[in-house]
Amino acid sequence: MEYGTSNDPRIRFILDNKGAGPAIIRNVIVRVDGEPVRNWEAALQKLIGPGQYKFTQSSMSGHVMAAGESMDIMVPHNFDGTPLAADKSNPLWVALNKDRGRLAIEICYSSTLGECWMLRRDASGKSTTSETRSCPNTSAAAFEE
């Protein structure tokens, strides 16, 4: 599994299964500035301040990603509902483009055979994947899509 974010041609947050087989997402934690957030609305509030934001999202927990599958897990939108395309004159794009790197993610996933791994990507962009005995049970820090 691999997590990333892009601003070309629009800002988006992406999850890719780079493995040879399916990956079952068991547990997700999203953090902004090191603090867990419960959903994308809370993440956007912490990243760019108070407001009502529009976005599309894909549910991660429980999702089975096929080998080679890529999924936009969140795509922010302008206030008119259009995707947030690269536009340096748009203050919303500028703010989110600048601060999207403050988001960190932790995803525990398993193979269909029950082997488990933990993907961690910190706010600096450093990503690690390590094998783990099992995925943790849902906690108070778990992300709710």
Short mmCIF file of N, CA and C in Angstrom, two decimals:
data_model
loop_
_atom_site.label_atom_id
_atom_site.label_comp_id
_atom_site.label_asym_id
_atom_site.label_seq_id
_atom_site.Cartn_x
_atom_site.Cartn_y
_atom_site.Cartn_z
N MET A 1 0.84 -1.17 0.00
CA MET A 1 0.00 0.00 0.00
C MET A 1 0.89 1.23 0.00
N GLU A 2 0.36 2.28 -0.59
CA GLU A 2 1.08 3.55 -0.64
C GLU A 2 0.05 4.69 -0.56
N TYR A 3 0.35 5.68 0.29
CA TYR A 3 -0.49 6.85 0.43
C TYR A 3 0.24 8.04 -0.18
N GLY A 4 -0.49 8.92 -0.85
CA GLY A 4 0.12 10.11 -1.40
C GLY A 4 -0.90 11.22 -1.55
N THR A 5 -0.40 12.39 -1.90
CA THR A 5 -1.26 13.53 -2.16
C THR A 5 -0.70 14.22 -3.40
N SER A 6 -1.59 14.84 -4.17
CA SER A 6 -1.18 15.46 -5.43
C SER A 6 -1.91 16.79 -5.59
N ASN A 7 -1.33 17.66 -6.39
CA ASN A 7 -2.01 18.92 -6.72
C ASN A 7 -2.13 19.12 -8.22
N ASP A 8 -1.87 18.07 -9.00
CA ASP A 8 -1.89 18.21 -10.45
C ASP A 8 -2.74 17.12 -11.07
N PRO A 9 -3.81 17.38 -11.72
CA PRO A 9 -4.35 18.70 -12.06
C PRO A 9 -5.25 19.28 -10.98
N ARG A 10 -5.52 18.48 -9.91
CA ARG A 10 -6.35 18.95 -8.81
C ARG A 10 -5.81 18.39 -7.51
N ILE A 11 -6.13 19.03 -6.41
CA ILE A 11 -5.69 18.50 -5.12
C ILE A 11 -6.49 17.25 -4.82
N ARG A 12 -5.75 16.21 -4.40
CA ARG A 12 -6.40 14.97 -4.01
C ARG A 12 -5.49 14.18 -3.09
N PHE A 13 -6.10 13.29 -2.32
CA PHE A 13 -5.40 12.40 -1.41
C PHE A 13 -5.67 10.99 -1.93
N ILE A 14 -4.60 10.19 -2.10
CA ILE A 14 -4.66 8.96 -2.89
C ILE A 14 -4.13 7.77 -2.10
N LEU A 15 -4.76 6.62 -2.32
CA LEU A 15 -4.28 5.37 -1.76
C LEU A 15 -4.10 4.40 -2.92
N ASP A 16 -2.92 3.75 -2.99
CA ASP A 16 -2.61 2.80 -4.06
C ASP A 16 -2.22 1.46 -3.46
N ASN A 17 -2.71 0.39 -4.08
CA ASN A 17 -2.24 -0.95 -3.71
C ASN A 17 -1.15 -1.32 -4.71
N LYS A 18 0.09 -1.23 -4.28
CA LYS A 18 1.24 -1.54 -5.13
C LYS A 18 1.65 -3.00 -5.02
N GLY A 19 0.91 -3.77 -4.20
CA GLY A 19 1.26 -5.16 -3.97
C GLY A 19 0.79 -6.09 -5.08
N ALA A 20 1.14 -7.36 -4.91
CA ALA A 20 0.82 -8.37 -5.92
C ALA A 20 -0.57 -8.98 -5.73
N GLY A 21 -1.18 -8.73 -4.58
CA GLY A 21 -2.49 -9.30 -4.31
C GLY A 21 -3.42 -8.29 -3.66
N PRO A 22 -4.65 -8.72 -3.37
CA PRO A 22 -5.60 -7.80 -2.74
C PRO A 22 -5.18 -7.41 -1.33
N ALA A 23 -5.60 -6.23 -0.92
CA ALA A 23 -5.33 -5.73 0.43
C ALA A 23 -6.66 -5.35 1.06
N ILE A 24 -6.91 -5.85 2.26
CA ILE A 24 -8.14 -5.56 2.99
C ILE A 24 -7.80 -4.52 4.05
N ILE A 25 -8.38 -3.34 3.92
CA ILE A 25 -8.08 -2.26 4.87
C ILE A 25 -8.86 -2.51 6.15
N ARG A 26 -8.14 -2.64 7.25
CA ARG A 26 -8.74 -3.01 8.54
C ARG A 26 -8.93 -1.83 9.48
N ASN A 27 -7.97 -0.92 9.49
CA ASN A 27 -8.01 0.18 10.46
C ASN A 27 -7.28 1.39 9.88
N VAL A 28 -7.85 2.58 10.06
CA VAL A 28 -7.26 3.81 9.53
C VAL A 28 -7.23 4.86 10.63
N ILE A 29 -6.10 5.54 10.74
CA ILE A 29 -5.99 6.71 11.62
C ILE A 29 -5.41 7.84 10.79
N VAL A 30 -6.08 8.99 10.78
CA VAL A 30 -5.61 10.18 10.09
C VAL A 30 -5.28 11.22 11.15
N ARG A 31 -4.11 11.83 11.01
CA ARG A 31 -3.69 12.86 11.97
C ARG A 31 -3.37 14.16 11.23
N VAL A 32 -3.67 15.26 11.89
CA VAL A 32 -3.23 16.58 11.42
C VAL A 32 -2.44 17.19 12.56
N ASP A 33 -1.21 17.57 12.29
CA ASP A 33 -0.31 18.11 13.31
C ASP A 33 -0.16 17.14 14.49
N GLY A 34 -0.16 15.84 14.19
CA GLY A 34 0.04 14.83 15.20
C GLY A 34 -1.20 14.42 15.98
N GLU A 35 -2.31 15.12 15.79
CA GLU A 35 -3.53 14.81 16.53
C GLU A 35 -4.52 14.08 15.63
N PRO A 36 -5.11 12.97 16.13
CA PRO A 36 -6.07 12.24 15.31
C PRO A 36 -7.32 13.06 15.02
N VAL A 37 -7.85 12.87 13.83
CA VAL A 37 -9.13 13.48 13.44
C VAL A 37 -10.09 12.34 13.09
N ARG A 38 -11.37 12.57 13.27
CA ARG A 38 -12.37 11.51 13.09
C ARG A 38 -12.86 11.38 11.65
N ASN A 39 -12.76 12.48 10.87
CA ASN A 39 -13.30 12.45 9.51
C ASN A 39 -12.65 13.55 8.68
N TRP A 40 -12.98 13.59 7.39
CA TRP A 40 -12.37 14.57 6.49
C TRP A 40 -12.78 15.99 6.82
N GLU A 41 -14.00 16.17 7.28
CA GLU A 41 -14.45 17.52 7.66
C GLU A 41 -13.55 18.07 8.77
N ALA A 42 -13.28 17.25 9.78
CA ALA A 42 -12.41 17.67 10.88
C ALA A 42 -10.98 17.91 10.38
N ALA A 43 -10.51 17.08 9.46
CA ALA A 43 -9.16 17.27 8.90
C ALA A 43 -9.08 18.62 8.18
N LEU A 44 -10.07 18.92 7.36
CA LEU A 44 -10.05 20.19 6.63
C LEU A 44 -10.15 21.39 7.58
N GLN A 45 -10.94 21.26 8.63
CA GLN A 45 -11.06 22.34 9.63
C GLN A 45 -9.69 22.63 10.25
N LYS A 46 -8.95 21.57 10.59
CA LYS A 46 -7.62 21.75 11.19
C LYS A 46 -6.59 22.26 10.18
N LEU A 47 -6.70 21.80 8.94
CA LEU A 47 -5.73 22.20 7.92
C LEU A 47 -5.91 23.65 7.47
N ILE A 48 -7.15 24.07 7.22
CA ILE A 48 -7.35 25.39 6.61
C ILE A 48 -8.31 26.28 7.37
N GLY A 49 -8.74 25.86 8.56
CA GLY A 49 -9.55 26.74 9.40
C GLY A 49 -11.04 26.44 9.33
N PRO A 50 -11.78 27.13 10.19
CA PRO A 50 -13.22 26.89 10.27
C PRO A 50 -13.92 27.19 8.94
N GLY A 51 -14.98 26.44 8.69
CA GLY A 51 -15.77 26.64 7.49
C GLY A 51 -16.51 25.38 7.13
N GLN A 52 -17.37 25.48 6.16
CA GLN A 52 -18.10 24.33 5.63
C GLN A 52 -17.46 23.99 4.29
N TYR A 53 -16.81 22.85 4.22
CA TYR A 53 -16.07 22.48 3.03
C TYR A 53 -16.79 21.38 2.26
N LYS A 54 -16.60 21.41 0.96
CA LYS A 54 -17.17 20.39 0.09
C LYS A 54 -16.04 19.48 -0.38
N PHE A 55 -16.36 18.20 -0.51
CA PHE A 55 -15.36 17.22 -0.95
C PHE A 55 -16.08 15.93 -1.32
N THR A 56 -15.39 15.10 -2.06
CA THR A 56 -15.85 13.73 -2.27
C THR A 56 -14.87 12.82 -1.56
N GLN A 57 -15.36 11.68 -1.12
CA GLN A 57 -14.52 10.75 -0.38
C GLN A 57 -14.86 9.32 -0.76
N SER A 58 -13.90 8.44 -0.54
CA SER A 58 -14.11 7.01 -0.70
C SER A 58 -13.89 6.37 0.66
N SER A 59 -14.75 5.47 1.02
CA SER A 59 -14.62 4.77 2.29
C SER A 59 -13.40 3.84 2.23
N MET A 60 -12.58 3.91 3.25
CA MET A 60 -11.38 3.07 3.28
C MET A 60 -11.57 1.82 4.12
N SER A 61 -12.01 1.97 5.37
CA SER A 61 -12.10 0.82 6.28
C SER A 61 -13.00 -0.26 5.70
N GLY A 62 -12.46 -1.47 5.67
CA GLY A 62 -13.20 -2.60 5.16
C GLY A 62 -13.11 -2.76 3.65
N HIS A 63 -12.56 -1.76 2.97
CA HIS A 63 -12.46 -1.82 1.51
C HIS A 63 -11.40 -2.84 1.11
N VAL A 64 -11.72 -3.64 0.11
CA VAL A 64 -10.75 -4.59 -0.45
C VAL A 64 -10.20 -3.97 -1.72
N MET A 65 -8.91 -3.65 -1.71
CA MET A 65 -8.27 -3.05 -2.87
C MET A 65 -7.57 -4.12 -3.69
N ALA A 66 -7.93 -4.20 -4.94
CA ALA A 66 -7.28 -5.16 -5.84
C ALA A 66 -5.84 -4.74 -6.09
N ALA A 67 -5.01 -5.70 -6.45
CA ALA A 67 -3.62 -5.39 -6.81
C ALA A 67 -3.64 -4.36 -7.94
N GLY A 68 -2.86 -3.31 -7.80
CA GLY A 68 -2.76 -2.26 -8.81
C GLY A 68 -3.86 -1.22 -8.74
N GLU A 69 -4.83 -1.37 -7.83
CA GLU A 69 -5.92 -0.39 -7.72
C GLU A 69 -5.44 0.90 -7.08
N SER A 70 -5.97 1.99 -7.59
CA SER A 70 -5.71 3.32 -7.05
C SER A 70 -7.05 3.94 -6.69
N MET A 71 -7.09 4.63 -5.55
CA MET A 71 -8.35 5.19 -5.07
C MET A 71 -8.12 6.60 -4.55
N ASP A 72 -8.90 7.56 -5.05
CA ASP A 72 -8.90 8.90 -4.47
C ASP A 72 -9.69 8.80 -3.17
N ILE A 73 -9.00 8.92 -2.02
CA ILE A 73 -9.71 8.78 -0.76
C ILE A 73 -10.39 10.08 -0.34
N MET A 74 -9.89 11.23 -0.85
CA MET A 74 -10.57 12.49 -0.62
C MET A 74 -10.14 13.49 -1.69
N VAL A 75 -11.14 14.16 -2.27
CA VAL A 75 -10.90 15.20 -3.25
C VAL A 75 -11.66 16.44 -2.79
N PRO A 76 -10.95 17.49 -2.34
CA PRO A 76 -11.64 18.71 -1.93
C PRO A 76 -12.23 19.45 -3.13
N HIS A 77 -13.30 20.19 -2.87
CA HIS A 77 -13.98 20.93 -3.92
C HIS A 77 -14.05 22.40 -3.57
N ASN A 78 -14.24 23.22 -4.58
CA ASN A 78 -14.53 24.64 -4.38
C ASN A 78 -15.91 24.76 -3.74
N PHE A 79 -16.25 25.95 -3.30
CA PHE A 79 -17.54 26.16 -2.68
C PHE A 79 -18.69 25.94 -3.65
N ASP A 80 -18.42 26.01 -4.97
CA ASP A 80 -19.46 25.76 -5.97
C ASP A 80 -19.58 24.27 -6.31
N GLY A 81 -18.77 23.42 -5.67
CA GLY A 81 -18.87 21.98 -5.88
C GLY A 81 -17.93 21.41 -6.93
N THR A 82 -17.15 22.24 -7.62
CA THR A 82 -16.20 21.74 -8.61
C THR A 82 -14.90 21.34 -7.92
N PRO A 83 -14.21 20.30 -8.44
CA PRO A 83 -12.93 19.89 -7.82
C PRO A 83 -11.95 21.05 -7.74
N LEU A 84 -11.14 21.05 -6.70
CA LEU A 84 -10.19 22.13 -6.41
C LEU A 84 -8.97 21.99 -7.32
N ALA A 85 -9.08 22.57 -8.52
CA ALA A 85 -8.00 22.50 -9.52
C ALA A 85 -6.91 23.53 -9.20
N ALA A 86 -5.72 23.27 -9.72
CA ALA A 86 -4.58 24.17 -9.51
C ALA A 86 -4.92 25.57 -10.00
N ASP A 87 -4.95 26.51 -9.08
CA ASP A 87 -5.30 27.90 -9.39
C ASP A 87 -4.73 28.78 -8.29
N LYS A 88 -3.58 29.38 -8.55
CA LYS A 88 -2.90 30.19 -7.53
C LYS A 88 -3.67 31.44 -7.15
N SER A 89 -4.73 31.78 -7.88
CA SER A 89 -5.55 32.93 -7.51
C SER A 89 -6.71 32.52 -6.58
N ASN A 90 -6.87 31.21 -6.36
CA ASN A 90 -7.93 30.71 -5.48
C ASN A 90 -7.36 30.53 -4.08
N PRO A 91 -7.81 31.34 -3.09
CA PRO A 91 -7.25 31.24 -1.74
C PRO A 91 -7.45 29.86 -1.09
N LEU A 92 -8.54 29.18 -1.43
CA LEU A 92 -8.77 27.85 -0.88
C LEU A 92 -7.73 26.87 -1.42
N TRP A 93 -7.43 26.92 -2.71
CA TRP A 93 -6.42 26.06 -3.30
C TRP A 93 -5.05 26.36 -2.69
N VAL A 94 -4.71 27.64 -2.57
CA VAL A 94 -3.41 28.04 -2.03
C VAL A 94 -3.24 27.51 -0.60
N ALA A 95 -4.27 27.69 0.23
CA ALA A 95 -4.19 27.25 1.63
C ALA A 95 -4.05 25.73 1.73
N LEU A 96 -4.87 25.01 1.00
CA LEU A 96 -4.83 23.56 1.09
C LEU A 96 -3.57 22.99 0.44
N ASN A 97 -3.13 23.59 -0.65
CA ASN A 97 -1.90 23.13 -1.29
C ASN A 97 -0.71 23.31 -0.34
N LYS A 98 -0.70 24.40 0.39
CA LYS A 98 0.40 24.68 1.33
C LYS A 98 0.36 23.73 2.53
N ASP A 99 -0.84 23.43 3.04
CA ASP A 99 -0.94 22.72 4.31
C ASP A 99 -1.31 21.24 4.20
N ARG A 100 -1.53 20.71 3.01
CA ARG A 100 -1.92 19.30 2.88
C ARG A 100 -0.84 18.36 3.40
N GLY A 101 0.39 18.79 3.42
CA GLY A 101 1.49 17.97 3.93
C GLY A 101 1.47 17.80 5.43
N ARG A 102 0.63 18.55 6.15
CA ARG A 102 0.53 18.40 7.61
C ARG A 102 -0.26 17.15 8.00
N LEU A 103 -0.86 16.50 7.01
CA LEU A 103 -1.67 15.32 7.26
C LEU A 103 -0.79 14.07 7.27
N ALA A 104 -1.00 13.23 8.26
CA ALA A 104 -0.31 11.94 8.36
C ALA A 104 -1.36 10.84 8.40
N ILE A 105 -1.00 9.65 7.97
CA ILE A 105 -1.97 8.56 7.93
C ILE A 105 -1.32 7.26 8.37
N GLU A 106 -2.12 6.42 9.01
CA GLU A 106 -1.68 5.11 9.46
C GLU A 106 -2.77 4.13 9.03
N ILE A 107 -2.40 3.12 8.27
CA ILE A 107 -3.37 2.16 7.76
C ILE A 107 -2.88 0.75 8.05
N CYS A 108 -3.71 -0.02 8.74
CA CYS A 108 -3.41 -1.43 8.94
C CYS A 108 -4.25 -2.20 7.93
N TYR A 109 -3.59 -3.09 7.20
CA TYR A 109 -4.29 -3.87 6.18
C TYR A 109 -3.78 -5.31 6.20
N SER A 110 -4.59 -6.18 5.60
CA SER A 110 -4.21 -7.59 5.59
C SER A 110 -4.38 -8.18 4.19
N SER A 111 -3.73 -9.31 4.01
CA SER A 111 -3.92 -10.09 2.78
C SER A 111 -5.14 -10.98 3.00
N THR A 112 -5.55 -11.66 1.96
CA THR A 112 -6.67 -12.60 2.10
C THR A 112 -6.27 -13.81 2.94
N LEU A 113 -4.97 -13.99 3.16
CA LEU A 113 -4.48 -15.09 4.00
C LEU A 113 -4.33 -14.69 5.46
N GLY A 114 -4.64 -13.43 5.79
CA GLY A 114 -4.58 -12.97 7.17
C GLY A 114 -3.27 -12.35 7.59
N GLU A 115 -2.28 -12.25 6.70
CA GLU A 115 -1.03 -11.56 7.04
C GLU A 115 -1.33 -10.07 7.13
N CYS A 116 -0.74 -9.38 8.11
CA CYS A 116 -1.07 -7.96 8.33
C CYS A 116 0.16 -7.07 8.21
N TRP A 117 -0.07 -5.86 7.73
CA TRP A 117 0.97 -4.85 7.61
C TRP A 117 0.44 -3.52 8.06
N MET A 118 1.35 -2.66 8.50
CA MET A 118 1.02 -1.31 8.93
C MET A 118 1.76 -0.32 8.04
N LEU A 119 1.00 0.51 7.35
CA LEU A 119 1.56 1.61 6.56
C LEU A 119 1.48 2.86 7.40
N ARG A 120 2.61 3.54 7.55
CA ARG A 120 2.64 4.82 8.27
C ARG A 120 3.30 5.85 7.38
N ARG A 121 2.60 6.95 7.17
CA ARG A 121 3.19 8.07 6.43
C ARG A 121 3.05 9.29 7.32
N ASP A 122 4.19 9.85 7.73
CA ASP A 122 4.15 11.00 8.62
C ASP A 122 4.02 12.30 7.84
N ALA A 123 3.86 13.38 8.56
CA ALA A 123 3.64 14.67 7.93
C ALA A 123 4.84 15.14 7.12
N SER A 124 6.02 14.59 7.39
CA SER A 124 7.21 14.97 6.62
C SER A 124 7.25 14.26 5.27
N GLY A 125 6.35 13.30 5.07
CA GLY A 125 6.32 12.55 3.82
C GLY A 125 7.05 11.22 3.90
N LYS A 126 7.67 10.93 5.07
CA LYS A 126 8.38 9.65 5.23
C LYS A 126 7.35 8.54 5.41
N SER A 127 7.52 7.49 4.61
CA SER A 127 6.58 6.38 4.62
C SER A 127 7.30 5.09 4.99
N THR A 128 6.67 4.30 5.87
CA THR A 128 7.21 3.00 6.23
C THR A 128 6.07 1.98 6.21
N THR A 129 6.42 0.77 5.85
CA THR A 129 5.47 -0.35 5.93
C THR A 129 6.17 -1.46 6.69
N SER A 130 5.47 -1.99 7.69
CA SER A 130 6.06 -3.06 8.47
C SER A 130 5.01 -4.13 8.73
N GLU A 131 5.48 -5.38 8.81
CA GLU A 131 4.58 -6.48 9.11
C GLU A 131 4.19 -6.40 10.58
N THR A 132 2.96 -6.78 10.89
CA THR A 132 2.48 -6.77 12.26
C THR A 132 1.68 -8.05 12.51
N ARG A 133 1.58 -8.45 13.76
CA ARG A 133 0.86 -9.70 14.08
C ARG A 133 -0.60 -9.61 13.69
N SER A 134 -1.22 -8.49 14.02
CA SER A 134 -2.63 -8.31 13.70
C SER A 134 -2.93 -6.81 13.69
N CYS A 135 -4.03 -6.46 13.08
CA CYS A 135 -4.45 -5.07 13.06
C CYS A 135 -5.16 -4.76 14.38
N PRO A 136 -4.93 -3.56 14.92
CA PRO A 136 -5.58 -3.22 16.20
C PRO A 136 -7.09 -3.11 16.03
N ASN A 137 -7.78 -3.35 17.13
CA ASN A 137 -9.22 -3.13 17.13
C ASN A 137 -9.49 -1.64 16.96
N THR A 138 -10.66 -1.30 16.53
CA THR A 138 -11.01 0.10 16.38
C THR A 138 -10.84 0.82 17.70
N SER A 139 -10.22 1.99 17.66
CA SER A 139 -9.96 2.76 18.87
C SER A 139 -10.65 4.12 18.77
N ALA A 140 -10.52 4.89 19.83
CA ALA A 140 -11.10 6.23 19.84
C ALA A 140 -10.46 7.12 18.77
N ALA A 141 -9.24 6.76 18.33
CA ALA A 141 -8.54 7.55 17.32
C ALA A 141 -8.88 7.12 15.90
N ALA A 142 -9.68 6.05 15.76
CA ALA A 142 -9.98 5.52 14.42
C ALA A 142 -10.72 6.55 13.57
N PHE A 143 -10.37 6.56 12.31
CA PHE A 143 -10.96 7.47 11.34
C PHE A 143 -12.29 6.91 10.88
N GLU A 144 -13.31 7.76 10.85
CA GLU A 144 -14.64 7.37 10.38
C GLU A 144 -14.88 8.05 9.05
N GLU A 145 -15.02 7.29 7.98
CA GLU A 145 -15.31 7.90 6.70
C GLU A 145 -16.79 8.05 6.55
#
